[in-house]
PDB file of C-alpha atoms in Angstrom:
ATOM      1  CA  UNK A   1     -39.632  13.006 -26.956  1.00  0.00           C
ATOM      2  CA  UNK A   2     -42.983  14.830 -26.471  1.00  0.00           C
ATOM      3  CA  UNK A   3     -46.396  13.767 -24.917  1.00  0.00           C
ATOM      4  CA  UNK A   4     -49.973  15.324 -25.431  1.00  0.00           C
ATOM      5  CA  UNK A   5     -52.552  14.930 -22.587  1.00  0.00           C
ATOM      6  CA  UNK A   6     -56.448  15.561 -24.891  1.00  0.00           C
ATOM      7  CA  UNK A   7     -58.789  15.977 -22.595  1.00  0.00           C
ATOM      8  CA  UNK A   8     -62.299  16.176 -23.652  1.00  0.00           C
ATOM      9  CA  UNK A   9     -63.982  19.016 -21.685  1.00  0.00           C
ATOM     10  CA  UNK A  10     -66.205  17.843 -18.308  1.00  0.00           C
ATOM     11  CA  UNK A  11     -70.012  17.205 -18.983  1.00  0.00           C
ATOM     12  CA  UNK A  12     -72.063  20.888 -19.509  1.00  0.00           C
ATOM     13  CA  UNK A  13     -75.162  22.262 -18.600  1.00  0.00           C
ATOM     14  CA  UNK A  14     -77.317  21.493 -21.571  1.00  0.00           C
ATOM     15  CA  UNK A  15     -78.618  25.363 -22.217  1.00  0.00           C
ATOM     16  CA  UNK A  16     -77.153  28.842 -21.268  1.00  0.00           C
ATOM     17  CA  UNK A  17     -78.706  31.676 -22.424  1.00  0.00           C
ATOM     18  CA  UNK A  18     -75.827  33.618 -23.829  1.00  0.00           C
ATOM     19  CA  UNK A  19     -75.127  30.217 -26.010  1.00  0.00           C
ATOM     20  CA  UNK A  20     -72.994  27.334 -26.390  1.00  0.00           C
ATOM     21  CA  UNK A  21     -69.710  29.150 -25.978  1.00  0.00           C
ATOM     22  CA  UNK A  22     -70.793  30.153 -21.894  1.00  0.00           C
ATOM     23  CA  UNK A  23     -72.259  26.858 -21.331  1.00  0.00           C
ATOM     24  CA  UNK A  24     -71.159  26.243 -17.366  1.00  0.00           C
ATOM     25  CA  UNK A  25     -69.992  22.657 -15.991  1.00  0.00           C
ATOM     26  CA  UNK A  26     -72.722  21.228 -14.698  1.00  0.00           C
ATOM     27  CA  UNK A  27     -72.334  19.806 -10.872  1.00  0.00           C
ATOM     28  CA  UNK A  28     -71.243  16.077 -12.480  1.00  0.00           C
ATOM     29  CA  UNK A  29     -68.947  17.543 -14.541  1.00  0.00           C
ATOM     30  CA  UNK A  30     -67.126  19.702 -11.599  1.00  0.00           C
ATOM     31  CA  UNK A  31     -67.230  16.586  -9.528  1.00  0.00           C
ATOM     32  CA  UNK A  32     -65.785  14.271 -12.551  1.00  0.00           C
ATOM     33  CA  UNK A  33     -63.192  16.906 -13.583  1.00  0.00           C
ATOM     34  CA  UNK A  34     -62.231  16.656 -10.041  1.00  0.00           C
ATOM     35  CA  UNK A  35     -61.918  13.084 -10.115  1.00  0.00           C
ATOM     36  CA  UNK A  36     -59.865  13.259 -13.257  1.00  0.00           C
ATOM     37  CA  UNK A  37     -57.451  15.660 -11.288  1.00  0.00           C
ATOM     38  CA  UNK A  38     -57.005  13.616  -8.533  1.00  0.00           C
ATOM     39  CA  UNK A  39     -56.371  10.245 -11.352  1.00  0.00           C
ATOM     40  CA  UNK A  40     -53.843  12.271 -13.046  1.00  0.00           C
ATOM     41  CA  UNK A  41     -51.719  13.355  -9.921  1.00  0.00           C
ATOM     42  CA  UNK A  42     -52.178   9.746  -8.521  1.00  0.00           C
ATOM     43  CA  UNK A  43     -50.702   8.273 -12.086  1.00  0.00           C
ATOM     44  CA  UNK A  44     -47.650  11.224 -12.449  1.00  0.00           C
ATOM     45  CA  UNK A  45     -49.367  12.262 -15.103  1.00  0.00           C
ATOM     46  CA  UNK A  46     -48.424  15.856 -14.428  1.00  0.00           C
ATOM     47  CA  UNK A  47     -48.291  18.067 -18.065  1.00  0.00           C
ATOM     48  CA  UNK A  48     -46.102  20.915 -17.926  1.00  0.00           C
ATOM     49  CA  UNK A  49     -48.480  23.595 -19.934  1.00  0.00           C
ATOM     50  CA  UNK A  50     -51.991  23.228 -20.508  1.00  0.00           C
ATOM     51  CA  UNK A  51     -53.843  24.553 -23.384  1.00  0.00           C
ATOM     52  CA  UNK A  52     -57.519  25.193 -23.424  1.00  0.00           C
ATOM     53  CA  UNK A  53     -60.419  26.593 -25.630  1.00  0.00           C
ATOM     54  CA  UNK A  54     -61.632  29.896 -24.510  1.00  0.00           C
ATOM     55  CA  UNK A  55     -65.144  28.208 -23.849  1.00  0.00           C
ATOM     56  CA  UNK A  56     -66.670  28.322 -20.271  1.00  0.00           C
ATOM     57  CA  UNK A  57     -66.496  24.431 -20.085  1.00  0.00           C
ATOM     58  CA  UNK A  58     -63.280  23.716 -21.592  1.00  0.00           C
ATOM     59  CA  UNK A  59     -61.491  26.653 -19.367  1.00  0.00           C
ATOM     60  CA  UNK A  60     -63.355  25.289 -15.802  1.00  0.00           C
ATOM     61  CA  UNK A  61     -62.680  21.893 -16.804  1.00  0.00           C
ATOM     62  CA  UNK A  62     -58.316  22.997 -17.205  1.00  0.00           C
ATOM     63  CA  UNK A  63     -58.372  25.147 -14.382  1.00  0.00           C
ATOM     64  CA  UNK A  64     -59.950  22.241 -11.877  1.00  0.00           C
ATOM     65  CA  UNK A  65     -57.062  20.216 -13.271  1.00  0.00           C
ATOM     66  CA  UNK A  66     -54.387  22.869 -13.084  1.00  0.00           C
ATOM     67  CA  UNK A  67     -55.274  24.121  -9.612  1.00  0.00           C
ATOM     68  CA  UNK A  68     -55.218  20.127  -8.190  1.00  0.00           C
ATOM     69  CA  UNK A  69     -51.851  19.512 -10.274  1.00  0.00           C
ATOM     70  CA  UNK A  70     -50.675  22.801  -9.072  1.00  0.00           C
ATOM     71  CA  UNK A  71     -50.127  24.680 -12.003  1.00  0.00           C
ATOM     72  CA  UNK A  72     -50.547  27.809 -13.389  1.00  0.00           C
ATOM     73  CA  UNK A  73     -53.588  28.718 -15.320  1.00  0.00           C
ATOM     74  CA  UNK A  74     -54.002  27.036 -18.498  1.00  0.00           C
ATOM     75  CA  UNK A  75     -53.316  29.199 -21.596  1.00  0.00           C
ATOM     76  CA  UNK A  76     -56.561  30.344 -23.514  1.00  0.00           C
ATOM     77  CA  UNK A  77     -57.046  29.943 -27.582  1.00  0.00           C
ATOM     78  CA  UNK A  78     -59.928  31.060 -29.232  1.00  0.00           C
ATOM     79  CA  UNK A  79     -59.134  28.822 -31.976  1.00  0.00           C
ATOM     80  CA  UNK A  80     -59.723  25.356 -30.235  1.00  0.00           C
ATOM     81  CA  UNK A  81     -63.219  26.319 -29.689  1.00  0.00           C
ATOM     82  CA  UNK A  82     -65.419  24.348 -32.183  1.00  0.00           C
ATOM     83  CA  UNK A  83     -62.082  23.660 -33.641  1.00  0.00           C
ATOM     84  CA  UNK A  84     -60.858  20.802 -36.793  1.00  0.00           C
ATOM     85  CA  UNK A  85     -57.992  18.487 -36.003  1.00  0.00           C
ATOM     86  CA  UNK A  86     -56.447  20.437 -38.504  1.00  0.00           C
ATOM     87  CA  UNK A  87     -56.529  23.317 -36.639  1.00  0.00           C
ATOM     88  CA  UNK A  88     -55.853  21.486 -33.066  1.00  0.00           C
ATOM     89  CA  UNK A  89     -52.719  20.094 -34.912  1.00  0.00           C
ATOM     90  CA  UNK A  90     -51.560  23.073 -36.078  1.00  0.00           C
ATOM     91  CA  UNK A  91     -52.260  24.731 -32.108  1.00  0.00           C
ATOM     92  CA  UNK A  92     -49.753  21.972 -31.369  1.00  0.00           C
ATOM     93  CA  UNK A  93     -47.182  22.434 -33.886  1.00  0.00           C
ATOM     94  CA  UNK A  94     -46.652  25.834 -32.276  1.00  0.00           C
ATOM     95  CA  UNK A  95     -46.177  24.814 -29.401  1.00  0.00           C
ATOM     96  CA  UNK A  96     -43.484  26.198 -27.487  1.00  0.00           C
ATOM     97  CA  UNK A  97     -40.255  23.042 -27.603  1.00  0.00           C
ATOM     98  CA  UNK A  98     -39.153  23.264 -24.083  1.00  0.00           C
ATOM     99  CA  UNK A  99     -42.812  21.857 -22.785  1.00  0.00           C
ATOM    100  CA  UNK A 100     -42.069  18.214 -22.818  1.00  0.00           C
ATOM    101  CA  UNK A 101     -45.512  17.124 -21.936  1.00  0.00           C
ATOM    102  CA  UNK A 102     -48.262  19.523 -23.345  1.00  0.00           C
ATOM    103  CA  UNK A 103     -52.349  18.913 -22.248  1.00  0.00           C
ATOM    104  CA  UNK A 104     -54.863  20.229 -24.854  1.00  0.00           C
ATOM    105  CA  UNK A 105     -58.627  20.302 -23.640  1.00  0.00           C
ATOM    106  CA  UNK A 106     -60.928  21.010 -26.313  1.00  0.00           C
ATOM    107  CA  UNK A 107     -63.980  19.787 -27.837  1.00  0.00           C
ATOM    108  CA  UNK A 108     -65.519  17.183 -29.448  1.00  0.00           C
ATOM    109  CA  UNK A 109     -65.956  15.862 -32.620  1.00  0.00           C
ATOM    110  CA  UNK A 110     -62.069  17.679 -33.256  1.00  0.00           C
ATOM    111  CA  UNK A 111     -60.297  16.562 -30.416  1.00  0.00           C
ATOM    112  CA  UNK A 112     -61.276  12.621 -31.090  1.00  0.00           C
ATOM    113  CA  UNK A 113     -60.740  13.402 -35.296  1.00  0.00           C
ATOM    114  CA  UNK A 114     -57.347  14.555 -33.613  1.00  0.00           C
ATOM    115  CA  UNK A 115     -56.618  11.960 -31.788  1.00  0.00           C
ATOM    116  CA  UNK A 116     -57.601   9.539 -34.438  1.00  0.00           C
ATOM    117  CA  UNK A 117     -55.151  11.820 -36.960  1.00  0.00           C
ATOM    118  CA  UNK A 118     -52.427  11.222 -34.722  1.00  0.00           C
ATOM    119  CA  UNK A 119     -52.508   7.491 -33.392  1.00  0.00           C
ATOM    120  CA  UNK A 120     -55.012   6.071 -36.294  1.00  0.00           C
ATOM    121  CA  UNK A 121     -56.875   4.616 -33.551  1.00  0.00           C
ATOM    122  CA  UNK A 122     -60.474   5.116 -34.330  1.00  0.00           C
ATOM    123  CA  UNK A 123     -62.584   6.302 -31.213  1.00  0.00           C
ATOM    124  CA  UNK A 124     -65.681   7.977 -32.588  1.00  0.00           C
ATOM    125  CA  UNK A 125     -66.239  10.007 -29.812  1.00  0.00           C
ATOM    126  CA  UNK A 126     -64.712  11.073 -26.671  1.00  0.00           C
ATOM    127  CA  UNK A 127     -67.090  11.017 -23.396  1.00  0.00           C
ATOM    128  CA  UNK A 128     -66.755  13.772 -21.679  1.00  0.00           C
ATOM    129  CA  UNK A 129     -63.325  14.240 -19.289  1.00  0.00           C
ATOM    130  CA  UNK A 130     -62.265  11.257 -21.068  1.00  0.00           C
ATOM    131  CA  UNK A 131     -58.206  11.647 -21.798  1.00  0.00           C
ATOM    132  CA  UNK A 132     -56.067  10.032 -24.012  1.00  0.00           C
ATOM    133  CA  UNK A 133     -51.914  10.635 -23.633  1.00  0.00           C
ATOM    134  CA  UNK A 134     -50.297  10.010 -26.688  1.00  0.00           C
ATOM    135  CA  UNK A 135     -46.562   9.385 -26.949  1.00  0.00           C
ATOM    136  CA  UNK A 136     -44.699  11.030 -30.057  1.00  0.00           C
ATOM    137  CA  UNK A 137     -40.801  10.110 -30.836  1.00  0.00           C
ATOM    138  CA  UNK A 138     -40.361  13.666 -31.907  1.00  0.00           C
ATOM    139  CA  UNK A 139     -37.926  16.522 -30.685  1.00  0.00           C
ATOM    140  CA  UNK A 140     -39.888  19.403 -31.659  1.00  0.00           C
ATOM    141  CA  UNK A 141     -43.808  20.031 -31.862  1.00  0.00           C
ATOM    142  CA  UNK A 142     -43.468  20.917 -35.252  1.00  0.00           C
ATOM    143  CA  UNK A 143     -42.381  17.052 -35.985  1.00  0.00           C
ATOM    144  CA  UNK A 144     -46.100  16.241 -34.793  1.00  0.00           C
ATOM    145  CA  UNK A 145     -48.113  14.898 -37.509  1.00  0.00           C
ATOM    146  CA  UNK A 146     -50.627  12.246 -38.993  1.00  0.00           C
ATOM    147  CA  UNK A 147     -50.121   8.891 -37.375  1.00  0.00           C
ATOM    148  CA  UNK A 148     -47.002   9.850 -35.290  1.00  0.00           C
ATOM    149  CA  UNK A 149     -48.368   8.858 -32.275  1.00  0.00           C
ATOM    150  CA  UNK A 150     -48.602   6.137 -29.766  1.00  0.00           C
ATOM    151  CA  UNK A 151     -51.684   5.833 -27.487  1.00  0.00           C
ATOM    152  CA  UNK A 152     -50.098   5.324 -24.003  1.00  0.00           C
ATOM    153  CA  UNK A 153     -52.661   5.835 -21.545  1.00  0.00           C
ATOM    154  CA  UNK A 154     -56.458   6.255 -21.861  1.00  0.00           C
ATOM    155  CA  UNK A 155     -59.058   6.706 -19.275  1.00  0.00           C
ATOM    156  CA  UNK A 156     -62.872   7.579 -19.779  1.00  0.00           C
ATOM    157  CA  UNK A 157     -65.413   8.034 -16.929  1.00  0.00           C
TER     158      UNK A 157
END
């Protein structure tokens, strides 16, 4: 059995000069990406791996989490940034099979689209560091597909 943690990145500064991509947490989103921590130890929600976009907000928003859950740095793609649920899917289906519970923080619209791919539970948008963990009876990664999934736990700010 697997389980994906989504995590929709903590609130951003609005502007950054060098663009979107190096947009910074802004001091709410530090504090609520904190909070989220702190919820997810407090519930054993403890993912073994987590994946991030390479994007300033997405990789401070894992790293808060991994350093309260005490885990190692999350593991960078370039290809969640901006990414489809096609795409975020696909990130998933190569995941490595001994992580039993994987956490993906990305961006929306792609990470709701995914989470509406997987579950067919429509939520239109995610807030930001909202999370949803969704249940799949599958063995591998590669067995993760459209409407697979079971929305077990969901929490939004």
């Amino acid at each position: 059995m697997k389980k994906l943690l989504l995590i929709r990145h903590a609130e951003a500064e609005s502007f950054a000069e060098q663009g979107d991509f190096y947009r910074p947490l802004s001091a709410k989103g530090i504090a609520d990406a904190t909070r989220l921590a702190q919820k997810l130890e407090a519930d054993g929600l403890i993912p073994d791996e987590i994946m991030s976009s390479r994007a300033l907000r997405t990789t401070t928003t894992a790293n808060i989490i991994a350093s309260q859950l005490r885990l190692p740095s999350a593991k960078l793609s370039q290809a969640i940034y901006e990414a489809s649920e096609r795409t975020l899917l696909n990130t998933i289906n190569h995941f490595n099979d001994s992580i039993a519970f994987a956490a993906l923080v990305g961006h929306n619209p792609g990470i709701a689209y995914l989470l509406l791919n997987l579950t067919g539970k429509v939520r239109d948008v995610l807030p930001c560091t909202a999370i949803a963990v969704v249940f799949e009876d599958a063995h591998s990664w590669q067995e993760v597909s459209h409407e697979t999934g079971v929305i077990t736990y969901y929490t939004a700010p």
